XYZ file of N, CA and C in Angstrom:
525
model
N -35.994 37.704 -9.331
C -35.133 36.899 -8.485
C -34.128 36.163 -9.366
N -32.879 36.267 -9.024
C -31.813 35.640 -9.803
C -31.738 34.164 -9.470
N -31.352 33.410 -10.454
C -31.230 31.964 -10.215
C -29.870 31.663 -9.597
N -29.792 30.542 -8.941
C -28.554 30.136 -8.286
C -27.568 29.646 -9.334
N -26.268 29.874 -9.118
C -25.283 29.405 -10.094
C -25.304 27.880 -10.191
N -25.036 27.431 -11.389
C -25.052 25.990 -11.667
C -23.910 25.268 -10.950
N -22.753 25.938 -10.848
C -21.603 25.364 -10.146
C -21.088 26.387 -9.142
N -20.548 25.904 -8.055
C -20.044 26.800 -7.014
C -18.635 27.271 -7.366
N -18.201 28.317 -6.662
C -16.852 28.832 -6.873
C -15.819 27.768 -6.539
N -16.073 27.010 -5.480
C -15.121 25.978 -5.070
C -15.021 24.885 -6.129
N -16.150 24.531 -6.771
C -16.104 23.525 -7.831
C -15.257 24.038 -9.008
N -15.379 25.314 -9.333
C -14.589 25.892 -10.431
C -13.106 25.844 -10.077
N -12.762 26.228 -8.858
C -11.357 26.225 -8.420
C -10.810 24.801 -8.403
N -11.614 23.858 -7.885
C -11.181 22.455 -7.841
C -10.953 21.910 -9.251
N -11.820 22.278 -10.191
C -11.663 21.815 -11.579
C -10.377 22.391 -12.182
N -10.101 23.665 -11.912
C -8.868 24.272 -12.418
C -7.633 23.616 -11.827
N -7.669 23.332 -10.532
C -6.535 22.668 -9.885
C -6.344 21.254 -10.426
N -7.461 20.562 -10.702
C -7.367 19.212 -11.268
C -6.703 19.254 -12.637
N -7.024 20.279 -13.425
C -6.375 20.417 -14.736
C -4.881 20.674 -14.584
N -4.519 21.519 -13.612
C -3.098 21.792 -13.374
C -2.356 20.530 -12.957
N -2.985 19.711 -12.126
C -2.333 18.469 -11.680
C -2.072 17.537 -12.858
N -2.933 17.583 -13.872
C -2.756 16.731 -15.053
C -1.785 17.355 -16.049
N -1.223 18.515 -15.693
C -0.242 19.161 -16.555
C -0.868 19.999 -17.653
N -2.138 20.305 -17.547
C -2.812 21.112 -18.554
C -2.968 22.530 -18.053
N -3.080 23.458 -18.971
C -3.230 24.861 -18.613
C -4.717 25.170 -18.458
N -5.158 25.509 -17.256
C -6.572 25.784 -17.068
C -6.981 27.124 -17.672
N -8.045 27.094 -18.431
C -8.678 28.312 -18.910
C -10.181 28.096 -18.792
N -10.965 29.110 -19.078
C -12.408 29.020 -18.845
C -13.029 27.844 -19.606
N -12.634 27.657 -20.847
C -13.200 26.559 -21.647
C -12.835 25.189 -21.096
N -11.562 25.030 -20.744
C -11.111 23.730 -20.221
C -11.764 23.432 -18.873
N -11.905 24.463 -18.037
C -12.549 24.262 -16.732
C -14.013 23.890 -16.933
N -14.680 24.539 -17.895
C -16.095 24.238 -18.165
C -16.247 22.793 -18.625
N -15.337 22.330 -19.472
C -15.381 20.928 -19.916
C -15.157 20.010 -18.720
N -14.201 20.369 -17.851
C -13.922 19.589 -16.643
C -15.170 19.498 -15.759
N -15.990 20.537 -15.780
C -17.211 20.572 -14.966
C -18.389 19.902 -15.667
N -18.159 19.276 -16.792
C -19.240 18.599 -17.503
C -20.085 19.572 -18.323
N -19.428 20.568 -18.906
C -20.091 21.595 -19.709
C -21.179 22.324 -18.928
N -20.869 22.599 -17.681
C -21.802 23.367 -16.849
C -21.135 24.671 -16.457
N -21.942 25.689 -16.274
C -21.454 26.986 -15.828
C -21.192 27.931 -16.983
N -21.284 29.211 -16.694
C -21.043 30.231 -17.706
C -19.563 30.535 -17.847
N -19.117 30.715 -19.091
C -17.698 30.956 -19.337
C -17.205 32.238 -18.671
N -17.997 33.295 -18.736
C -17.563 34.565 -18.146
C -17.400 34.428 -16.631
N -18.336 33.751 -15.983
C -18.250 33.569 -14.531
C -17.069 32.678 -14.170
N -16.873 31.604 -14.905
C -15.746 30.703 -14.655
C -14.429 31.466 -14.814
N -14.330 32.265 -15.879
C -13.101 33.019 -16.132
C -12.827 33.999 -14.995
N -13.841 34.732 -14.563
C -13.608 35.733 -13.510
C -13.232 35.062 -12.187
N -13.869 33.953 -11.854
C -13.555 33.257 -10.593
C -12.147 32.679 -10.646
N -11.769 32.065 -11.768
C -10.436 31.455 -11.870
C -9.353 32.534 -11.842
N -9.544 33.635 -12.568
C -8.547 34.704 -12.551
C -8.422 35.316 -11.161
N -9.530 35.490 -10.480
C -9.504 36.029 -9.119
C -8.742 35.086 -8.189
N -8.987 33.785 -8.346
C -8.287 32.797 -7.518
C -6.790 32.836 -7.799
N -6.420 32.908 -9.072
C -4.993 32.914 -9.417
C -4.305 34.169 -8.892
N -4.963 35.300 -8.987
C -4.362 36.539 -8.481
C -4.174 36.495 -6.972
N -5.083 35.853 -6.256
C -5.000 35.804 -4.795
C -4.077 34.704 -4.284
N -3.799 33.701 -5.091
C -2.979 32.589 -4.583
C -1.492 32.859 -4.704
N -1.098 33.859 -5.478
C 0.316 34.217 -5.564
C 0.739 34.848 -4.252
N 1.632 34.176 -3.559
C 2.099 34.654 -2.259
C 3.460 35.308 -2.415
N 3.825 36.215 -1.527
C 5.153 36.829 -1.610
C 6.236 35.786 -1.342
N 7.448 36.081 -1.812
C 8.556 35.145 -1.630
C 8.842 34.886 -0.159
N 8.739 35.922 0.646
C 9.009 35.780 2.069
C 7.939 36.569 2.820
N 6.877 35.874 3.259
C 5.790 36.600 3.928
C 6.247 37.165 5.278
N 5.753 38.328 5.589
C 6.107 38.979 6.844
C 5.329 38.325 7.983
N 6.056 37.870 8.994
C 5.405 37.217 10.127
C 4.853 38.247 11.106
N 5.464 39.428 11.096
C 5.024 40.473 12.033
C 4.576 41.670 11.222
N 3.368 42.076 11.452
C 2.824 43.192 10.677
C 3.012 44.532 11.391
N 3.463 44.506 12.661
C 3.613 45.764 13.401
C 4.929 46.476 13.077
N 5.871 45.791 12.388
C 7.145 46.413 12.018
C 7.172 46.659 10.512
N 7.894 47.694 10.123
C 8.113 47.956 8.701
C 9.600 48.182 8.500
N 10.021 48.233 7.262
C 11.431 48.414 6.949
C 11.936 49.755 7.476
N 11.082 50.756 7.402
C 11.475 52.096 7.874
C 11.691 52.146 9.390
N 11.076 51.223 10.143
C 11.181 51.241 11.602
C 12.439 50.531 12.101
N 13.216 49.938 11.210
C 14.424 49.215 11.611
C 15.505 50.198 12.050
N 16.415 49.755 12.914
C 17.545 50.612 13.309
C 18.372 50.969 12.074
N 18.957 52.136 12.073
C 19.639 52.645 10.881
C 20.793 51.747 10.450
N 21.576 51.212 11.356
C 22.701 50.345 10.983
C 22.178 49.078 10.304
N 21.138 48.524 10.859
C 20.542 47.304 10.303
C 19.902 47.610 8.948
N 19.189 48.725 8.856
C 18.543 49.112 7.604
C 19.582 49.394 6.522
N 20.694 50.048 6.907
C 21.746 50.338 5.936
C 22.354 49.050 5.388
N 22.634 48.103 6.287
C 23.183 46.810 5.855
C 22.186 46.064 4.967
N 20.926 46.125 5.371
C 19.886 45.446 4.577
C 19.760 46.089 3.194
N 19.803 47.408 3.124
C 19.720 48.091 1.831
C 20.926 47.766 0.971
N 22.101 47.682 1.576
C 23.299 47.300 0.833
C 23.139 45.890 0.269
N 22.638 44.994 1.097
C 22.396 43.623 0.650
C 21.353 43.591 -0.462
N 20.286 44.365 -0.313
C 19.240 44.427 -1.346
C 19.830 44.944 -2.654
N 20.674 45.971 -2.573
C 21.307 46.508 -3.780
C 22.197 45.461 -4.445
N 22.967 44.728 -3.629
C 23.847 43.692 -4.183
C 23.029 42.584 -4.849
N 21.966 42.160 -4.170
C 21.115 41.108 -4.739
C 20.457 41.615 -6.019
N 20.008 42.869 -5.991
C 19.394 43.458 -7.181
C 20.385 43.500 -8.334
N 21.612 43.924 -8.054
C 22.633 43.972 -9.100
C 22.971 42.566 -9.598
N 23.048 41.611 -8.659
C 23.324 40.225 -9.062
C 22.208 39.699 -9.966
N 20.962 40.019 -9.649
C 19.831 39.584 -10.477
C 19.911 40.219 -11.865
N 20.279 41.500 -11.922
C 20.435 42.162 -13.217
C 21.547 41.502 -14.017
N 22.686 41.218 -13.353
C 23.797 40.564 -14.038
C 23.395 39.178 -14.536
N 22.634 38.455 -13.701
C 22.168 37.126 -14.122
C 21.243 37.235 -15.326
N 20.367 38.248 -15.340
C 19.463 38.426 -16.473
C 20.246 38.737 -17.742
N 21.255 39.607 -17.625
C 22.083 39.946 -18.783
C 22.855 38.718 -19.261
N 23.414 37.958 -18.323
C 24.159 36.746 -18.688
C 23.242 35.720 -19.337
N 22.040 35.558 -18.791
C 21.084 34.605 -19.373
C 20.705 35.027 -20.782
N 20.502 36.335 -20.966
C 20.185 36.834 -22.296
C 21.345 36.568 -23.254
N 22.573 36.838 -22.790
C 23.747 36.594 -23.625
C 23.889 35.127 -23.987
N 23.671 34.249 -23.010
C 23.743 32.809 -23.277
C 22.675 32.390 -24.272
N 21.466 32.900 -24.087
C 20.374 32.555 -25.004
C 20.676 33.061 -26.409
N 21.235 34.263 -26.481
C 21.560 34.825 -27.783
C 22.657 34.011 -28.469
N 23.689 33.610 -27.727
C 24.762 32.819 -28.342
C 24.249 31.436 -28.742
N 23.367 30.860 -27.933
C 22.761 29.578 -28.299
C 21.949 29.731 -29.581
N 21.181 30.813 -29.669
C 20.398 31.065 -30.874
C 21.312 31.211 -32.087
N 22.397 31.951 -31.925
C 23.313 32.157 -33.044
C 23.965 30.844 -33.471
N 24.330 29.990 -32.495
C 24.910 28.683 -32.843
C 23.895 27.836 -33.600
N 22.664 27.842 -33.124
C 21.627 27.065 -33.821
C 21.380 27.619 -35.214
N 21.364 28.936 -35.328
C 21.157 29.560 -36.628
C 22.284 29.194 -37.585
N 23.533 29.242 -37.101
C 24.669 28.866 -37.950
C 24.568 27.407 -38.362
N 24.146 26.558 -37.433
C 23.982 25.139 -37.746
C 22.917 24.943 -38.821
N 21.801 25.640 -38.670
C 20.742 25.541 -39.679
C 21.212 26.071 -41.024
N 21.928 27.200 -40.988
C 22.451 27.755 -42.239
C 23.409 26.775 -42.904
N 24.276 26.138 -42.118
C 25.225 25.166 -42.679
C 24.482 23.977 -43.276
N 23.463 23.492 -42.579
C 22.680 22.365 -43.101
C 21.994 22.742 -44.408
N 21.416 23.951 -44.434
C 20.738 24.384 -45.653
C 21.734 24.614 -46.790
N 22.899 25.141 -46.461
C 23.925 25.351 -47.482
C 24.371 24.002 -48.056
N 24.531 23.012 -47.185
C 24.910 21.676 -47.656
C 23.810 21.093 -48.541
N 22.566 21.298 -48.151
C 21.450 20.806 -48.965
C 21.417 21.499 -50.319
N 21.628 22.811 -50.310
C 21.624 23.559 -51.569
C 22.756 23.082 -52.470
N 23.946 22.857 -51.884
C 25.076 22.360 -52.663
C 24.751 20.994 -53.260
N 24.143 20.134 -52.468
C 23.755 18.806 -52.958
C 22.773 18.920 -54.122
N 21.777 19.803 -53.963
C 20.783 19.976 -55.030
C 21.418 20.591 -56.280
N 22.366 21.516 -56.087
C 23.047 22.107 -57.240
C 23.868 21.051 -57.972
N 24.552 20.180 -57.208
C 25.330 19.109 -57.839
C 24.416 18.148 -58.577
N 23.273 17.828 -57.973
C 22.314 16.937 -58.632
C 21.778 17.575 -59.908
N 21.496 18.872 -59.831
C 20.998 19.576 -61.007
C 22.043 19.592 -62.116
N 23.308 19.847 -61.743
C 24.373 19.862 -62.745
C 24.560 18.481 -63.361
N 24.448 17.459 -62.521
C 24.549 16.086 -63.028
C 23.420 15.794 -64.013
N 22.222 16.256 -63.693
C 21.088 16.051 -64.597
C 21.311 16.807 -65.905
N 21.833 18.033 -65.824
C 22.113 18.813 -67.034
C 23.149 18.085 -67.885
N 24.218 17.560 -67.247
C 25.252 16.822 -67.979
C 24.659 15.596 -68.670
N 23.789 14.879 -67.965
C 23.154 13.695 -68.560
C 22.282 14.077 -69.750
N 21.527 15.150 -69.613
C 20.666 15.595 -70.717
C 21.520 15.989 -71.920
N 22.623 16.720 -71.675
C 23.499 17.119 -72.779
C 24.101 15.899 -73.461
N 24.525 14.901 -72.676
C 25.098 13.681 -73.250
C 24.062 12.945 -74.082
N 22.841 12.866 -73.554
C 21.774 12.193 -74.306
C 21.437 12.952 -75.588
N 21.459 14.274 -75.542
C 21.211 15.058 -76.751
C 22.308 14.824 -77.781
N 23.578 14.750 -77.315
C 24.690 14.464 -78.233
C 24.520 13.080 -78.850
N 24.180 12.086 -78.020
C 23.944 10.730 -78.532
C 22.802 10.719 -79.542
N 21.754 11.486 -79.253
C 20.606 11.557 -80.158
C 21.019 12.178 -81.487
N 21.841 13.229 -81.422
C 22.324 13.863 -82.667
C 23.134 12.864 -83.491
N 24.019 12.108 -82.833
C 24.820 11.097 -83.543
C 23.920 10.053 -84.187
N 22.938 9.589 -83.455
C 22.028 8.561 -83.990
C 21.237 9.116 -85.170
N 20.781 10.375 -85.056
C 20.032 10.977 -86.162
C 20.924 11.146 -87.393
N 22.183 11.551 -87.171
C 23.110 11.678 -88.301
C 23.362 10.316 -88.946
N 23.536 9.292 -88.120
C 23.744 7.944 -88.653
C 22.510 7.470 -89.407
N 21.336 7.779 -88.878
C 20.088 7.403 -89.557
C 19.984 8.101 -90.907
N 20.314 9.392 -90.939
C 20.258 10.137 -92.196
C 21.241 9.560 -93.209
N 22.442 9.222 -92.709
C 23.448 8.631 -93.587
C 22.976 7.286 -94.130
N 22.398 6.479 -93.264
C 21.899 5.170 -93.705
C 20.714 5.321 -94.658
N 19.879 6.313 -94.420
C 18.741 6.533 -95.317
C 19.248 6.954 -96.697
N 20.279 7.811 -96.725
C 20.862 8.232 -97.999
C 21.501 7.049 -98.713
N 22.217 6.221 -97.959
C 22.853 5.033 -98.526
C 21.798 4.076 -99.051
N 20.713 3.932 -98.320
C 19.620 3.051 -98.746
C 18.991 3.580 -100.041
N 18.824 4.893 -100.140
C 18.242 5.470 -101.356
C 19.154 5.204 -102.549
N 20.489 5.350 -102.379
C 21.437 5.086 -103.463
C 21.374 3.626 -103.884
N 21.292 2.729 -102.879
C 21.224 1.305 -103.195
C 19.938 0.962 -103.935
N 18.861 1.626 -103.543
C 17.603 1.372 -104.235
C 17.669 1.839 -105.692
N 18.339 2.980 -105.912
C 18.503 3.478 -107.283
C 19.372 2.513 -108.078
N 20.480 2.061 -107.487
C 21.357 1.103 -108.166
C 20.605 -0.186 -108.446
N 19.822 -0.626 -107.479
C 19.037 -1.848 -107.651
C 18.048 -1.678 -108.798
N 17.426 -0.521 -108.863
C 16.465 -0.276 -109.942
C 17.183 -0.259 -111.293
N 18.380 0.353 -111.332
C 19.146 0.389 -112.585
C 19.540 -1.020 -113.016
N 19.988 -1.822 -112.051
C 20.390 -3.195 -112.367
C 19.195 -4.022 -112.823
N 18.070 -3.815 -112.233
C 16.860 -4.520 -112.683
C 16.508 -4.110 -114.108
N 16.643 -2.817 -114.320
C 16.337 -2.349 -115.689
C 17.295 -2.967 -116.707
N 18.599 -3.011 -116.372
C 19.579 -3.610 -117.274
C 19.308 -5.091 -117.448
N 18.964 -5.764 -116.359
C 18.662 -7.194 -116.409
C 17.428 -7.434 -117.254
N 16.470 -6.598 -117.122
C 15.250 -6.750 -117.896
C 15.532 -6.469 -119.385
N 16.386 -5.483 -119.628
C 16.729 -5.128 -121.001
C 17.560 -6.230 -121.633
N 18.457 -6.820 -120.847
C 19.283 -7.876 -121.418
C 18.477 -9.134 -121.651
N 17.414 -9.356 -120.933
C 16.572 -10.517 -121.138
C 15.768 -10.348 -122.411
N 15.434 -9.194 -122.751
C 14.606 -8.997 -123.932
C 15.504 -8.878 -125.095
């Protein structure tokens, strides 16, 4: 004997509708959480999908089921078919126009992004060049300082030699 389902079909549908009212997309997991973690996911999914498939209604429901399009008078059917063709063509034209508009919008956004990135790259290249210029200037300054240091060290060595010679002469003259 099979056990009774933990939640009814109506409870599953009500939970899905409650999620839709809150602006959330109902799926089996979300509905199960809405039900307090009760019910099997596979059963919830099948019931919700079945409900969604059955709730989609035609754009214009037929009020009379005893008539069909083929049973209409030929003049009326011809006019209706002409109208259907025009509406169909208008819908195709609208789809093509919407696609064209979306494509041009995408291209404008892409160009804008490319321009922004190009400006950023130019800024980074200028910053990099500025850093290179600063490093080169600092290296030149360092070379000058090292040359001056070497010159001063050489001058100091000469002075020390002269000082030693003068001390020697002074010492010799004292004796």
